[in-house]
Coordinates of C-alpha atoms in Angstrom, one line a residue:
M18 CA 0.0 0.0 0.0
G19 CA 1.4 3.4 -1.0
R20 CA 1.9 6.5 1.1
A21 CA -0.1 9.7 1.1
A22 CA 1.2 13.1 0.1
A23 CA 0.0 16.7 0.5
F24 CA 0.6 18.9 -2.6
F25 CA 0.7 22.7 -1.9
D26 CA 0.7 25.5 -4.4
L27 CA 2.9 28.5 -3.5
D28 CA 1.5 31.9 -4.5
R29 CA -1.8 32.9 -2.7
T30 CA -1.8 29.5 -1.0
I31 CA 1.3 29.1 1.2
L32 CA 2.2 32.8 0.6
A33 CA -0.2 35.7 1.2
G34 CA 0.4 37.0 -2.3
S35 CA 2.7 36.6 -5.3
S36 CA 6.4 35.7 -4.8
T37 CA 7.4 37.4 -8.0
P38 CA 8.2 40.9 -6.6
V39 CA 10.5 39.3 -4.0
F40 CA 12.3 37.1 -6.4
S41 CA 12.7 40.1 -8.9
K42 CA 14.2 42.2 -6.2
A43 CA 16.6 39.5 -5.1
L44 CA 17.8 38.8 -8.7
S45 CA 18.3 42.5 -9.3
A46 CA 20.3 42.9 -6.1
A47 CA 22.5 40.1 -7.3
G48 CA 23.1 41.9 -10.6
I49 CA 21.3 39.3 -12.7
T50 CA 18.5 41.5 -13.9
P51 CA 19.2 45.2 -14.6
D52 CA 15.6 46.5 -14.5
R53 CA 14.9 45.3 -10.9
A54 CA 12.1 43.1 -12.2
L55 CA 11.7 39.8 -14.0
P56 CA 10.7 40.1 -17.6
G57 CA 7.0 41.0 -17.7
A58 CA 6.8 41.3 -14.0
G59 CA 4.8 44.5 -14.0
V60 CA 2.0 43.1 -16.2
L61 CA 2.3 39.8 -14.4
G62 CA 1.8 41.3 -11.0
W63 CA -1.0 43.7 -12.0
T64 CA -3.1 41.0 -13.6
Y65 CA -2.3 38.4 -11.0
D66 CA -3.3 40.6 -8.1
R67 CA -6.6 41.5 -9.7
F68 CA -7.7 38.3 -11.5
G69 CA -5.5 35.5 -10.2
E70 CA -3.8 33.2 -12.7
N71 CA -4.8 33.5 -16.4
L72 CA -3.4 32.6 -19.8
L73 CA -1.6 35.9 -20.2
V74 CA 0.1 35.5 -16.8
M75 CA 1.2 32.0 -17.4
G76 CA 2.4 32.9 -21.0
L77 CA 4.7 35.4 -19.5
A78 CA 5.9 32.9 -16.9
R79 CA 6.6 30.4 -19.6
A80 CA 8.6 33.0 -21.6
A81 CA 10.7 33.7 -18.5
A82 CA 12.8 30.6 -19.2
L83 CA 13.9 32.0 -22.5
A84 CA 14.6 35.4 -20.9
A85 CA 16.8 33.6 -18.3
R86 CA 19.2 32.3 -20.9
G87 CA 22.8 32.8 -19.9
W88 CA 22.1 33.5 -16.2
P89 CA 24.7 32.0 -14.0
V90 CA 23.0 29.3 -11.9
D91 CA 25.2 29.8 -8.8
R92 CA 24.2 33.5 -8.6
V93 CA 20.5 32.6 -9.0
D94 CA 20.9 30.1 -6.2
A95 CA 22.4 32.8 -4.0
A96 CA 19.6 35.2 -4.8
A97 CA 17.0 32.5 -4.0
V98 CA 18.5 32.2 -0.5
V99 CA 18.1 36.0 0.0
A100 CA 14.5 35.8 -1.3
A101 CA 13.7 33.0 1.1
D102 CA 14.7 35.2 4.0
Q103 CA 12.0 37.7 2.9
L104 CA 9.4 35.3 1.8
E105 CA 9.3 33.5 5.2
S106 CA 7.5 36.6 6.6
H107 CA 4.9 36.3 3.8
V108 CA 3.9 32.7 4.8
V109 CA 0.2 32.7 5.9
P110 CA -0.2 32.0 9.6
Y111 CA -2.0 28.6 9.4
A112 CA 0.3 27.1 6.7
R113 CA 3.0 26.0 9.1
P114 CA 0.5 24.3 11.6
L115 CA -1.1 22.5 8.7
L116 CA 2.2 21.3 7.4
E117 CA 3.2 20.1 10.9
Q118 CA -0.1 18.2 11.2
H119 CA 0.5 16.4 7.9
R120 CA 4.0 15.5 9.0
H121 CA 2.7 14.3 12.3
D122 CA 0.2 12.1 10.4
G123 CA 3.0 10.6 8.2
V124 CA 1.9 12.4 5.1
L125 CA 4.7 13.6 2.8
T126 CA 4.5 17.4 2.1
V127 CA 5.3 18.6 -1.4
L128 CA 5.6 22.1 -2.8
A129 CA 4.1 22.0 -6.3
T130 CA 4.5 25.2 -8.1
T131 CA 5.1 26.7 -11.6
T132 CA 7.9 28.9 -10.1
P133 CA 11.4 27.7 -11.2
E134 CA 12.8 25.0 -8.9
H135 CA 16.1 26.8 -8.2
L136 CA 14.2 29.9 -6.9
V137 CA 11.8 28.0 -4.6
R138 CA 14.0 25.3 -3.2
P139 CA 15.5 27.3 -0.3
L140 CA 12.1 28.5 0.8
A141 CA 10.8 24.9 0.6
E142 CA 13.6 23.6 2.8
R143 CA 13.0 26.3 5.4
L144 CA 9.4 25.3 5.6
G145 CA 10.3 21.7 6.0
F146 CA 8.7 20.4 2.7
D147 CA 9.8 16.8 1.9
D148 CA 10.2 17.6 -1.8
V149 CA 9.6 20.1 -4.5
I150 CA 7.7 19.8 -7.9
A151 CA 8.5 22.8 -9.9
T152 CA 9.5 24.0 -13.4
Q153 CA 13.1 23.0 -14.2
Y154 CA 15.1 25.3 -16.4
G155 CA 17.7 23.7 -18.7
I156 CA 21.3 24.1 -17.6
R157 CA 24.6 23.8 -19.5
D158 CA 28.0 24.8 -18.2
G159 CA 26.6 26.4 -15.1
R160 CA 24.2 28.7 -17.0
Y161 CA 20.6 28.5 -18.1
T162 CA 20.0 27.5 -21.7
G163 CA 16.7 29.3 -22.2
G164 CA 14.8 26.1 -22.4
L165 CA 13.1 23.7 -20.0
D166 CA 14.3 20.4 -18.6
G167 CA 11.0 18.6 -18.3
P168 CA 7.4 19.9 -18.3
F169 CA 6.1 23.4 -17.6
V170 CA 4.6 22.7 -14.2
W171 CA 1.2 24.4 -14.6
S172 CA -2.4 23.1 -14.9
L173 CA -2.3 19.7 -16.7
G174 CA 1.5 19.9 -16.7
K175 CA 1.5 20.1 -12.9
L176 CA -0.8 17.1 -12.7
R177 CA 1.4 15.1 -14.9
A178 CA 4.5 16.1 -12.9
A179 CA 2.7 15.2 -9.7
R180 CA 1.7 11.8 -11.0
T181 CA 5.2 11.1 -12.1
W182 CA 6.6 12.1 -8.7
A183 CA 3.9 9.9 -7.0
R184 CA 4.8 6.8 -9.0
E185 CA 8.5 7.3 -8.2
N186 CA 7.8 7.8 -4.5
D187 CA 5.1 5.1 -4.0
V188 CA 2.4 7.6 -3.3
E189 CA -1.4 6.9 -3.7
F190 CA -3.4 9.8 -5.2
D191 CA -6.6 8.6 -3.7
D192 CA -5.2 9.0 -0.2
S193 CA -3.4 12.3 -0.9
F194 CA -4.2 16.0 -0.4
A195 CA -3.9 19.1 -2.7
Y196 CA -4.2 22.8 -1.8
S197 CA -4.4 25.6 -4.3
D198 CA -6.0 29.0 -5.0
S199 CA -6.2 28.6 -8.8
I200 CA -8.8 27.3 -11.2
Y201 CA -5.9 26.0 -13.3
D202 CA -5.0 23.6 -10.6
A203 CA -8.4 22.0 -10.8
P204 CA -6.9 18.9 -12.6
L205 CA -4.7 18.2 -9.6
L206 CA -7.4 19.0 -7.1
A207 CA -9.8 16.6 -8.9
A208 CA -7.2 13.8 -9.0
V209 CA -6.5 13.5 -5.3
G210 CA -8.8 12.1 -2.6
H211 CA -8.7 15.2 -0.5
P212 CA -8.8 18.5 -2.5
F213 CA -8.9 21.9 -0.8
A214 CA -9.6 25.3 -2.5
V215 CA -7.4 27.7 -0.5
N216 CA -8.2 31.4 -0.8
P217 CA -9.8 30.5 -4.2
D218 CA -10.2 32.7 -7.1
I219 CA -13.8 33.3 -8.2
R220 CA -13.8 30.5 -10.7
L221 CA -12.3 28.0 -8.4
R222 CA -14.7 29.0 -5.7
F223 CA -17.7 28.2 -7.9
L224 CA -16.1 24.9 -9.0
A225 CA -15.3 24.0 -5.4
M226 CA -18.9 24.7 -4.3
A227 CA -20.2 22.6 -7.2
Q228 CA -17.8 19.7 -6.4
R229 CA -18.3 20.1 -2.6
W230 CA -14.6 20.6 -2.1
P231 CA -13.8 22.3 1.2
L232 CA -12.9 26.0 1.1
L233 CA -10.0 27.0 3.2
W234 CA -8.2 30.2 4.2
L235 CA -4.8 29.7 5.8
D236 CA -4.6 33.2 7.3
V237 CA -7.6 32.4 9.6
P238 CA -8.3 29.4 11.9
P239 CA -9.9 26.3 10.3
G240 CA -13.6 26.7 9.7
V241 CA -13.5 30.5 9.5
P242 CA -14.9 31.6 6.1
K243 CA -13.9 34.8 4.2
L244 CA -15.7 36.9 1.7
A245 CA -13.9 39.5 -0.5
G246 CA -10.9 39.2 1.7
F247 CA -12.8 39.8 5.0
E248 CA -13.6 37.3 7.7
P249 CA -16.6 37.5 10.0
F250 CA -14.6 39.1 12.8
D251 CA -13.8 42.0 10.5
F252 CA -17.6 42.7 10.1
L253 CA -18.1 42.2 13.8
R254 CA -15.3 44.7 14.5
A255 CA -17.1 47.3 12.4
M256 CA -20.3 46.8 14.3
S257 CA -18.9 46.2 17.8
Q258 CA -18.4 49.7 19.0
P259 CA -19.4 51.1 22.3
W260 CA -22.3 53.0 20.7
V261 CA -23.8 49.7 19.7
F262 CA -24.4 49.0 23.4
P263 CA -26.4 52.1 24.5
Y264 CA -27.5 50.1 27.6
A265 CA -23.9 49.9 28.9
R266 CA -21.0 52.3 29.4
F267 CA -17.4 51.2 29.2
D268 CA -14.4 52.3 31.3
I269 CA -11.5 50.6 29.7
A270 CA -7.8 51.2 30.6
G271 CA -4.5 49.4 30.1
T272 CA -4.9 48.3 26.5
E273 CA -1.2 49.2 25.9
H274 CA -0.4 45.9 27.7
I275 CA -2.0 43.9 24.9
P276 CA 0.8 43.1 22.3
A277 CA 0.1 44.7 18.9
T278 CA 1.2 41.5 17.1
G279 CA 2.1 38.0 17.9
P280 CA 0.6 35.3 20.2
A281 CA -0.9 36.2 23.5
I282 CA -3.3 34.6 26.0
L283 CA -5.9 37.0 27.3
V284 CA -7.5 35.8 30.5
A285 CA -10.4 37.4 32.3
N286 CA -12.5 36.7 35.4
H287 CA -16.1 35.5 34.7
R288 CA -19.1 37.5 36.0
S289 CA -21.7 37.6 33.3
Y290 CA -22.8 36.5 29.8
F291 CA -21.8 40.0 28.8
D292 CA -18.2 39.3 29.6
T293 CA -17.4 38.3 26.1
A294 CA -18.6 41.6 24.7
A295 CA -16.4 43.5 27.2
V296 CA -13.4 41.4 26.4
G297 CA -14.0 41.7 22.6
L298 CA -14.4 45.4 22.8
T299 CA -11.1 45.7 24.8
A300 CA -9.2 43.6 22.3
M301 CA -10.6 45.6 19.3
R302 CA -9.6 48.8 21.0
A303 CA -6.1 47.4 21.0
G304 CA -6.4 46.5 17.3
R305 CA -6.5 42.8 17.8
A306 CA -8.8 40.0 16.8
L307 CA -9.6 37.2 19.3
R308 CA -10.2 33.5 19.3
F309 CA -12.4 32.6 22.2
L310 CA -12.5 29.3 24.1
G311 CA -16.1 28.7 24.9
K312 CA -18.4 26.1 26.4
K313 CA -20.0 23.6 24.1
E314 CA -23.5 25.0 24.9
V315 CA -22.6 28.1 23.0
F316 CA -21.6 26.2 19.9
D317 CA -24.7 24.0 20.1
A318 CA -27.1 26.9 20.3
P319 CA -29.1 27.8 17.1
V320 CA -27.6 30.6 15.1
V321 CA -25.3 31.7 17.9
G322 CA -23.3 28.4 17.6
A323 CA -22.8 28.9 13.8
V324 CA -21.6 32.5 14.5
A325 CA -19.2 31.3 17.2
S326 CA -17.7 28.8 14.9
A327 CA -17.4 31.3 12.0
L328 CA -15.6 33.7 14.3
G329 CA -12.9 31.0 15.0
G330 CA -14.3 30.0 18.5
I331 CA -12.8 26.9 20.1
R332 CA -15.4 24.5 21.6
V333 CA -14.8 23.2 25.1
E334 CA -16.7 20.3 26.6
R335 CA -16.3 20.5 30.3
G336 CA -15.7 17.2 32.1
S337 CA -14.8 15.4 28.8
G338 CA -11.1 15.2 29.7
S339 CA -10.3 16.0 26.0
G340 CA -7.2 18.0 25.4
A341 CA -8.4 18.9 21.9
P342 CA -9.5 22.5 22.8
L343 CA -6.1 23.4 24.2
K344 CA -4.3 21.8 21.2
E345 CA -6.5 24.0 18.9
A346 CA -5.7 27.0 21.0
E347 CA -1.9 26.1 20.8
R348 CA -2.3 26.0 17.0
A349 CA -3.9 29.5 17.0
L350 CA -1.1 30.8 19.1
A351 CA 1.5 29.2 16.9
A352 CA -0.1 31.1 14.0
G353 CA 0.4 34.4 15.9
D354 CA -3.3 34.8 17.1
M355 CA -4.5 36.0 20.4
V356 CA -6.6 33.5 22.4
A357 CA -9.0 34.5 25.1
L358 CA -10.3 32.3 27.9
M359 CA -11.8 32.6 31.4
P360 CA -9.9 30.4 33.9
Q361 CA -12.8 30.2 36.2
G362 CA -14.5 28.1 33.6
T363 CA -18.0 29.2 34.4
I364 CA -19.8 32.0 36.3
P365 CA -19.7 31.2 40.0
R366 CA -23.2 30.6 41.5
G367 CA -24.5 31.6 44.9
K368 CA -22.0 32.6 47.6
P369 CA -18.9 31.8 45.6
F370 CA -19.8 34.6 43.2
F371 CA -19.1 37.1 46.0
E372 CA -15.9 35.5 47.4
P373 CA -12.9 37.9 47.2
T374 CA -10.5 35.1 46.2
L375 CA -10.8 33.9 42.6
K376 CA -10.5 30.2 42.0
G377 CA -9.3 29.1 38.5
R378 CA -8.9 26.0 36.4
P379 CA -5.4 25.1 35.0
G380 CA -6.2 25.6 31.3
A381 CA -4.5 29.0 31.0
A382 CA -1.4 27.8 32.8
R383 CA -1.2 24.7 30.6
L384 CA -1.6 26.8 27.5
A385 CA 1.1 29.2 28.6
A386 CA 3.5 26.4 29.4
A387 CA 2.9 24.6 26.1
S388 CA 3.0 27.7 23.9
G389 CA 5.3 30.1 25.7
A390 CA 2.9 32.9 24.9
P391 CA 2.5 35.8 27.4
V392 CA -0.6 35.7 29.7
I393 CA -2.4 39.1 29.7
P394 CA -4.8 39.5 32.7
L395 CA -8.0 41.4 32.2
G396 CA -10.2 42.4 35.2
L397 CA -13.9 42.7 34.7
W398 CA -16.3 44.5 37.0
G399 CA -20.0 45.4 36.5
T400 CA -20.9 43.2 33.5
E401 CA -23.5 41.4 35.7
K402 CA -25.4 44.7 36.0
V403 CA -25.8 44.6 32.2
W404 CA -26.7 41.0 32.0
S405 CA -27.1 38.9 35.1
R406 CA -27.0 35.2 35.0
S407 CA -30.6 35.0 36.1
A408 CA -31.7 36.9 33.0
R409 CA -32.2 35.3 29.6
L410 CA -31.2 38.6 27.8
P411 CA -29.3 41.7 28.7
N412 CA -31.2 44.7 30.0
V413 CA -31.3 46.6 26.7
T414 CA -34.0 49.0 27.8
N415 CA -31.8 50.7 30.4
V416 CA -30.5 53.4 28.1
T417 CA -31.1 56.5 30.3
H418 CA -28.9 55.3 33.3
P419 CA -26.8 52.4 31.9
P420 CA -24.4 50.7 34.3
T421 CA -20.7 51.1 33.8
V422 CA -18.6 48.1 32.9
R423 CA -15.1 48.5 34.2
V424 CA -12.2 46.8 32.4
R425 CA -8.6 46.9 33.4
V426 CA -5.8 45.3 31.4
G427 CA -2.6 44.4 33.3
A428 CA 1.0 43.7 32.4
P429 CA 1.9 40.1 31.4
V430 CA 1.7 37.8 34.4
A431 CA 5.3 37.4 35.7
G432 CA 6.9 34.4 37.3
L433 CA 5.2 31.7 35.3
G434 CA 6.9 28.4 34.7
Q435 CA 6.7 27.2 38.4
G436 CA 4.3 24.4 37.8
E437 CA 0.6 24.2 36.9
E438 CA -0.8 24.9 40.4
R439 CA 1.4 27.8 41.2
D440 CA 1.0 29.3 37.7
T441 CA -2.7 29.1 38.0
A442 CA -2.6 30.8 41.4
A443 CA -0.4 33.6 39.9
I444 CA -2.8 34.1 37.1
M445 CA -5.8 34.4 39.4
A446 CA -3.9 36.7 41.7
A447 CA -3.1 39.0 38.8
L448 CA -6.8 39.1 37.9
S449 CA -7.8 39.9 41.4
A450 CA -5.3 42.8 41.6
L451 CA -7.0 44.4 38.7
L452 CA -10.5 44.5 40.3
P453 CA -11.7 47.5 42.4
V454 CA -11.2 47.5 46.2
E455 CA -14.8 46.5 46.8
A456 CA -14.2 43.2 45.0
R457 CA -11.6 42.2 47.5
R458 CA -13.8 42.8 50.6
R459 CA -15.7 39.9 52.0
R460 CA -19.4 40.7 52.5
I461 CA -22.7 38.9 53.0
P462 CA -24.9 39.2 49.8
T463 CA -28.6 39.8 49.9
Q464 CA -31.0 37.1 48.9
E465 CA -31.8 39.0 45.7
E466 CA -28.1 39.2 44.8
L467 CA -27.7 35.4 45.4
I468 CA -30.7 34.7 43.1
S469 CA -29.2 36.8 40.4
T470 CA -26.2 34.5 40.2
Y471 CA -28.2 31.5 39.1
P472 CA -29.6 30.7 35.6
P473 CA -33.4 30.9 35.3
G474 CA -35.1 28.1 37.2
K475 CA -31.8 27.0 38.9
V476 CA -32.0 28.8 42.2
G477 CA -30.5 26.9 45.0
E478 CA -28.3 24.6 42.9
E479 CA -24.8 24.9 44.1
R480 CA -23.2 23.0 41.2
G481 CA -20.9 25.2 39.0

């Protein structure tokens, strides 16, 4: 029985855009091309950016072999190494985790691209690809001849090259995967058992929908769709402004502690169903998108569940013992995203709601230990006045004297790495320190206050 392989296109699939400008600049800096651009690169880039691959674009790419006649191979190789340094930063966030998952599953990873093999080989090696299928330029006496050594690896030519490679490497197409943005890679996509249309051009999008091929965007978490370059969180960001909540006022401070880029774990105490709105607004004020870990009940709910999934939410089933949610969160952090969770797990009920000492679960500490990402504490106060646990909906009618939601963001929790229990205690202490003084005073709640901490019909149940 043969092995499985995963074939990845390069431009607009593994990379956020076209690699041509970077290669052109590197070749020019090496003194190979005098005009600081590959032949036809201006037209190539303009049409590619607007329409994706087309016959004109690929005609120019095919002609580039002739234009490269006489180029010294060693200098092209050196320029390719320089280009790889720059192109690494253009790799879309979820490409590396996907490659790692395939390698973990024993699937060979192959970069299959029209771009000349000598140019892409250094980048492929840095990304850990097992092999490269690419257009080969003819070489004689250390220089390019102006012809091809083998097929032009595009469309049906890419399929033929991939089939030849598969036979030579004992790979079964029926068990293999293919990822591409281009309609011209449809032959390869149709030939494998697991095709994925990645950031598809409009023609491939329609074909993928007709063939029921999965649509995938590797710059957002798995399952998050995009439309015209925007993901659902972008639309939510446009709508989720404080004025959208006239029944609440927001006092937010400390957002400078939220990293502008890169992975981070945002943790908050849990007081209300309105907490997610407060955390989301705080992250948006810092210019960041969030991936929430949420209880399975949220994802199972009609409409809301689909929205939560579309926003890249991570489903958590309490009591299941599954480590899958934290693994998914690790994947998001590895891609440079910010993950938000509430270490208390659920809103405390009854007297524990009013306890000055916050008790947390170890998820945040485990995630920090596994990922190395900083833990940013966020103290919430007053969200229960907007939407208490005893209410099925927030009090949207209170627009004349809306309650104030207080949010304080602290510096990254220091001193982690001392073990799960001690790290969890440090995280909860950092959260407590961000709450107002009244939160740290022990008091006896009224019966009405106690009732407000239970879901409707659950008064008296002390289970969390």
